[in-house]
CSV table of C-alpha atoms in Angstrom, one decimal:
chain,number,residue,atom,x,y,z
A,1,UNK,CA,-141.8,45.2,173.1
A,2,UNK,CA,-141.1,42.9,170.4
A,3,UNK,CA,-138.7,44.5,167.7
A,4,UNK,CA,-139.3,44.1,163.6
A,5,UNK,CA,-140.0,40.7,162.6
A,6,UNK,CA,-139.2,39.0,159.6
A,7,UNK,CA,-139.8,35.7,158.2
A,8,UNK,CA,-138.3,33.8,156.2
A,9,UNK,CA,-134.6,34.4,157.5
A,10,UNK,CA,-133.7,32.5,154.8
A,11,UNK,CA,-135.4,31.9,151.4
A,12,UNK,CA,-134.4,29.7,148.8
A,13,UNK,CA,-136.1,29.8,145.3
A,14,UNK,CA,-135.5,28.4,141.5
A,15,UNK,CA,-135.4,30.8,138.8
A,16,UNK,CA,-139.4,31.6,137.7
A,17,UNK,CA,-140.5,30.6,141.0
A,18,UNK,CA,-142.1,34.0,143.7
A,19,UNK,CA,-140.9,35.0,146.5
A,20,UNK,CA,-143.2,36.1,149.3
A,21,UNK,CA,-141.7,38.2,152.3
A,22,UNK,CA,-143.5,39.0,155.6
A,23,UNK,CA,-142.7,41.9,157.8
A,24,UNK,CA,-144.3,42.6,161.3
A,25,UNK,CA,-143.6,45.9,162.5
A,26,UNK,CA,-142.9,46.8,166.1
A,27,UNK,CA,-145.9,47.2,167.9
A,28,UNK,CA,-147.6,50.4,167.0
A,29,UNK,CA,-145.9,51.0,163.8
A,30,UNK,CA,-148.0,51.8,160.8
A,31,UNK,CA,-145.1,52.8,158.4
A,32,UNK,CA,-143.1,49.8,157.1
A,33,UNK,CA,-140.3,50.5,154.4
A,34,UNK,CA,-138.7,47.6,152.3
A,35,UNK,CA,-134.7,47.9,151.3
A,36,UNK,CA,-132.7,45.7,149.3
A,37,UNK,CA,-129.0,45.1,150.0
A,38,UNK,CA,-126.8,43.4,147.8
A,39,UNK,CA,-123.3,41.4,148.9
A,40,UNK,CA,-121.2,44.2,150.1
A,41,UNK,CA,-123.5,47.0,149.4
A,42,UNK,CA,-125.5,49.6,151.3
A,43,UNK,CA,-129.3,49.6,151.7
A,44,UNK,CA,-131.2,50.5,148.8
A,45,UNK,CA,-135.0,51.8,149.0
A,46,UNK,CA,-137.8,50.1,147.4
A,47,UNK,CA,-141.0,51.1,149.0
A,48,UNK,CA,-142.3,52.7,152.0
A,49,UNK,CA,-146.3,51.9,152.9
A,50,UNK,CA,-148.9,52.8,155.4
A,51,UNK,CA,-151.8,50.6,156.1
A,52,UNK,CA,-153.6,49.6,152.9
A,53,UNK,CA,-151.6,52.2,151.3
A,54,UNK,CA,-148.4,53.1,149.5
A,55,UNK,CA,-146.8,56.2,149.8
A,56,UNK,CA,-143.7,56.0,147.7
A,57,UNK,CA,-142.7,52.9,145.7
A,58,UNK,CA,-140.2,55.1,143.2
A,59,UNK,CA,-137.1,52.4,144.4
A,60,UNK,CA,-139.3,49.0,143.3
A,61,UNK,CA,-138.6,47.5,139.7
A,62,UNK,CA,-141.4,48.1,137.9
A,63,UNK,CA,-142.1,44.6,137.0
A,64,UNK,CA,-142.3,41.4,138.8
A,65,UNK,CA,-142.0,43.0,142.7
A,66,UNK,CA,-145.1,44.2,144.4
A,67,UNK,CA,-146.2,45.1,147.9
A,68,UNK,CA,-149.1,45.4,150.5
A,69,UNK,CA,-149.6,46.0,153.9
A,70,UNK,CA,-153.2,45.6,154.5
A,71,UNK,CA,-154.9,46.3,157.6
A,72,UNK,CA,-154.3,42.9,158.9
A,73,UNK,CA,-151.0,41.2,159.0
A,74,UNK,CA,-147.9,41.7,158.0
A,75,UNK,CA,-146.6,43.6,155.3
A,76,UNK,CA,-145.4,41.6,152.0
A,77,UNK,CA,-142.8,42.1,149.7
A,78,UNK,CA,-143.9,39.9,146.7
A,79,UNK,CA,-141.2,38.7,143.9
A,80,UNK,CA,-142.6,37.1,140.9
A,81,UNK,CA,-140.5,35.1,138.1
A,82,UNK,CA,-137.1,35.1,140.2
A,83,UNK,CA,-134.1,35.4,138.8
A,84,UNK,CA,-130.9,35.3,140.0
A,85,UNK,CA,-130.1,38.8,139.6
A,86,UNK,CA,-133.2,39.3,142.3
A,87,UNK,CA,-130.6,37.5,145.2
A,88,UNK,CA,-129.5,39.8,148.1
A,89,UNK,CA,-131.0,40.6,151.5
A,90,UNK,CA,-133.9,42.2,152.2
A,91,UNK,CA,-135.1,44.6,155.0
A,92,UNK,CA,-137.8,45.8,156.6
A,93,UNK,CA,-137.9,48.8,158.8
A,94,UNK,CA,-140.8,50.3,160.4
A,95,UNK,CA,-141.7,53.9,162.5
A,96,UNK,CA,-144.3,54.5,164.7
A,97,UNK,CA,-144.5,58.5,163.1
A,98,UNK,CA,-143.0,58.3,159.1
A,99,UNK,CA,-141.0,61.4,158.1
A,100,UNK,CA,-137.7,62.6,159.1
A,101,UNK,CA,-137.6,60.5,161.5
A,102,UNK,CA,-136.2,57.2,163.4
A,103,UNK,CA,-136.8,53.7,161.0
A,104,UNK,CA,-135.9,50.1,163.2
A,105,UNK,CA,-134.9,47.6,161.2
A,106,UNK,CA,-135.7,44.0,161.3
A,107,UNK,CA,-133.4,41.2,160.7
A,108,UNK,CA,-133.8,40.4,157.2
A,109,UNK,CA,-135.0,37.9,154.5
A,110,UNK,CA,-132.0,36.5,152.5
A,111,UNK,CA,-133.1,35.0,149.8
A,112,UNK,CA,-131.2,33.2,147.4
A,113,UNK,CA,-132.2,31.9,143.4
A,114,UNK,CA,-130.6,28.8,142.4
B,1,UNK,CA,-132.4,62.7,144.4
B,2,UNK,CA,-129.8,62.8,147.8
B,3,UNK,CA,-126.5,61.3,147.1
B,4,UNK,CA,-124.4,59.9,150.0
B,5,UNK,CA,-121.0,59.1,150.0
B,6,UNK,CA,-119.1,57.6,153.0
B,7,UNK,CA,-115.2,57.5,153.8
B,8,UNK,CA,-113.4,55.2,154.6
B,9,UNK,CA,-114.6,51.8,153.0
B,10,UNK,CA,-112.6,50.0,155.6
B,11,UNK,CA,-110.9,50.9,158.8
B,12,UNK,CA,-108.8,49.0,161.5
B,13,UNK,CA,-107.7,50.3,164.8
B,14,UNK,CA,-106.3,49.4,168.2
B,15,UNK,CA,-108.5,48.3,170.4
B,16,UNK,CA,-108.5,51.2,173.1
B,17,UNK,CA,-107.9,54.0,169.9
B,18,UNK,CA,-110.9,56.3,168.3
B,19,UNK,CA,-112.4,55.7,165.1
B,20,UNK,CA,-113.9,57.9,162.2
B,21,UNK,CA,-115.8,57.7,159.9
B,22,UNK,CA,-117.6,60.4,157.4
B,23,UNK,CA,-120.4,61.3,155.2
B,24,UNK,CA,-121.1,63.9,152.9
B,25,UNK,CA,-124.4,64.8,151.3
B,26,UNK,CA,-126.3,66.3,148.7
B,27,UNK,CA,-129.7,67.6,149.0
B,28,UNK,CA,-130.3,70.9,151.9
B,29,UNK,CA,-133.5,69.3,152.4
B,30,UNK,CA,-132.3,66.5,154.2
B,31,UNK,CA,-133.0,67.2,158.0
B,32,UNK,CA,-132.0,63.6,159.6
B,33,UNK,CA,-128.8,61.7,159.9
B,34,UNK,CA,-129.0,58.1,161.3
B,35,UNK,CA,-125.9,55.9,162.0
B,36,UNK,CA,-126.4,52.1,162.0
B,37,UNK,CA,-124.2,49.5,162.7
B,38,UNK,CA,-124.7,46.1,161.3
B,39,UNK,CA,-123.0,42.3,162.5
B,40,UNK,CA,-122.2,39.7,160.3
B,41,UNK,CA,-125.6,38.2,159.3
B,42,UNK,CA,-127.8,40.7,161.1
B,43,UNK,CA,-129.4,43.6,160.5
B,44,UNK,CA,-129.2,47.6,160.9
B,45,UNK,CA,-128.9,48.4,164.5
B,46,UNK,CA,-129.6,52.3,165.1
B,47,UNK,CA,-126.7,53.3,167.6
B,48,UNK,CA,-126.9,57.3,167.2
B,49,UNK,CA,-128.5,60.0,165.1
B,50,UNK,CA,-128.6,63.8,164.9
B,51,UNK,CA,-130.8,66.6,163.7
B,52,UNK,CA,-129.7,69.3,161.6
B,53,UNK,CA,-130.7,72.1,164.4
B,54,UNK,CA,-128.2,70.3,166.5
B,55,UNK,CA,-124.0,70.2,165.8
B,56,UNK,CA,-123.7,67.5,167.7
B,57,UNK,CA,-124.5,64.6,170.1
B,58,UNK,CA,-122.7,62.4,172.0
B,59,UNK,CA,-124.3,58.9,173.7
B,60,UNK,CA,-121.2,57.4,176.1
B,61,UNK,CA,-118.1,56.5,173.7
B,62,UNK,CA,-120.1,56.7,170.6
B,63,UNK,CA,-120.7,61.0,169.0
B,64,UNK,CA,-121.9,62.2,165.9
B,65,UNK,CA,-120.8,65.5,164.4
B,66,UNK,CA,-122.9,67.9,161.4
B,67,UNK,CA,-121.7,70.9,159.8
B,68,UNK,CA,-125.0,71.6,157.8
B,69,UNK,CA,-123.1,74.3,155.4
B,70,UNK,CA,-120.8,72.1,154.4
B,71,UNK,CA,-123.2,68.9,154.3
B,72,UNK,CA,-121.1,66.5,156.3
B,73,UNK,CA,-121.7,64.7,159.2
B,74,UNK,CA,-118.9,62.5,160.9
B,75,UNK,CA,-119.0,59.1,163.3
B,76,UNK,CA,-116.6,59.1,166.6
B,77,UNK,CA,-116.2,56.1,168.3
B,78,UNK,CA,-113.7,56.4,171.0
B,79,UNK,CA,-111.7,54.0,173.4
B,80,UNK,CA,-112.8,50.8,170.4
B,81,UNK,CA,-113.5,47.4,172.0
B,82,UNK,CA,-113.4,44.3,169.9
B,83,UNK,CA,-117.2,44.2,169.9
B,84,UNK,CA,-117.2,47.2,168.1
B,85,UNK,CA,-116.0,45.7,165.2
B,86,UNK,CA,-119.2,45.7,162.3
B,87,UNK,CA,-120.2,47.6,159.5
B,88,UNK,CA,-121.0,51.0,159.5
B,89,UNK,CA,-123.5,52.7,157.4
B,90,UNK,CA,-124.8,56.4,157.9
B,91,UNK,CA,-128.0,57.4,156.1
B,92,UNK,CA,-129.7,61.1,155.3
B,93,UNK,CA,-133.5,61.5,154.7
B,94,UNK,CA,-134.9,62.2,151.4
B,95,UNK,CA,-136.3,65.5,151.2
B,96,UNK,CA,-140.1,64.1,151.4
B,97,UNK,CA,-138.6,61.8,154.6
B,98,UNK,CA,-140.1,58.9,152.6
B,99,UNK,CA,-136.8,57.1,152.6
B,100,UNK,CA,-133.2,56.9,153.7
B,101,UNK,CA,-130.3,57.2,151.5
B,102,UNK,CA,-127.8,54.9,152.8
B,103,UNK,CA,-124.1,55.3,152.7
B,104,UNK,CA,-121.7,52.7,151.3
B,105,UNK,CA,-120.8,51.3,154.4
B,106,UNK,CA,-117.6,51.1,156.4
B,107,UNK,CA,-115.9,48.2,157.7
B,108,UNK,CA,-114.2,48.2,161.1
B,109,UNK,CA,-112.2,46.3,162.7
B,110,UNK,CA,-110.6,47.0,166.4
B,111,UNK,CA,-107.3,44.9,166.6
B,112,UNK,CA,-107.0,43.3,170.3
């Protein structure tokens, strides 16, 4: 059973440019949350989404980040207008249940704005 | 919203010693405390986690502790091996369980 998946690894944008993220949960997994971790910082919540829907997006900026996670495909963190304030890593977890429960992490998008 | 703090920021030991690490939180609500450990370049790696109907749990060297009253829950690593060195970060649940509120993180290195 294949874990989270993430792609890129690594991301490399110009200020003004987007970002797009993909997330793949594990197989099974309808609830896919997004974190942001900056250098030598813990995890920070953005969003947390079900198919087609979000539940909770009170960690995203309000402007220039988005996200979906339609009924097909992966789940996408979307960056518009990068700046260089907007580089750190980013994580997707996922869980097969939502709640109080467990949340497997994938290995993360770093991206970096020149 | 939950606030959690985690002690210390960085650690060394023995290889062969025990380690600790510890978290307080904030909100009673919170019913779900993960530990992940996280390698250079990698990311979070669930090793152990613990309900609040439960004091504690123990998985081979690796045991987590909670005292519920006092909202703190504690990380024991015992007989370290080199490989054990990473970052730790423990986490509690929001009260909703939409999110996890991630602690600080706490460097550890076991000294060969």
């Amino acid at each position: 059973n294949a874990g989270v998946m993430q792609n890129p690894r690594h991301l490399v944008r110009r200020r003004g440019q987007e970002a797009r993220l993909r997330c793949s949960p594990m197989k099974g997994h309808s609830h896919v949350y997004w974190y942001r971790q900056l250098p030598e910082e813990g995890l920070k919540f953005m969003v947390y989404l079900q198919k087609e829907n979000i539940i909770d997006e009170s960690g995203m900026p309000k402007e220039r980040f988005s996200a979906e996670f339609p009924k097909e495909g992966p789940s996408i963190l979307r960056i518009q207008q990068v700046v260089r304030g907007d580089s750190a890593a980013y994580f997707c977890a996922s869980s097969s249940t939502g709640g109080q429960n467990e949340q497997f992490f994938g290995p993360g998008t770093r991206l970096t704005v020149l | 919203g939950e606030n959690v703090e985690q002690h210390p920021s960085t650690l060394s030991v023995q290889e062969g010693d025990s380690a600790v690490i510890k978290c307080t939180y904030s909100d009673s609500a919170s019913n779900y405390f993960p530990w992940y450990k996280q390698e250079l370049g990698k990311g979070p790696q669930l090793i152990i986690d613990i309900r609040s109907n439960v004091g504690e749990k123990k998985d081979q060297r690796i045991a987590v502790t909670l005292n519920k009253t006092a909202k703190h829950f504690s990380l024991h690593i015992t007989e370290t091996q080199p490989e054990d060195s990473a970052v730790y970060f423990c986490a509690a649940t929001s009260n909703t369980g939409n999110q996890f509120y991630f602690g600080t993180g706490t460097s550890l290195t076991v000294i060969p």
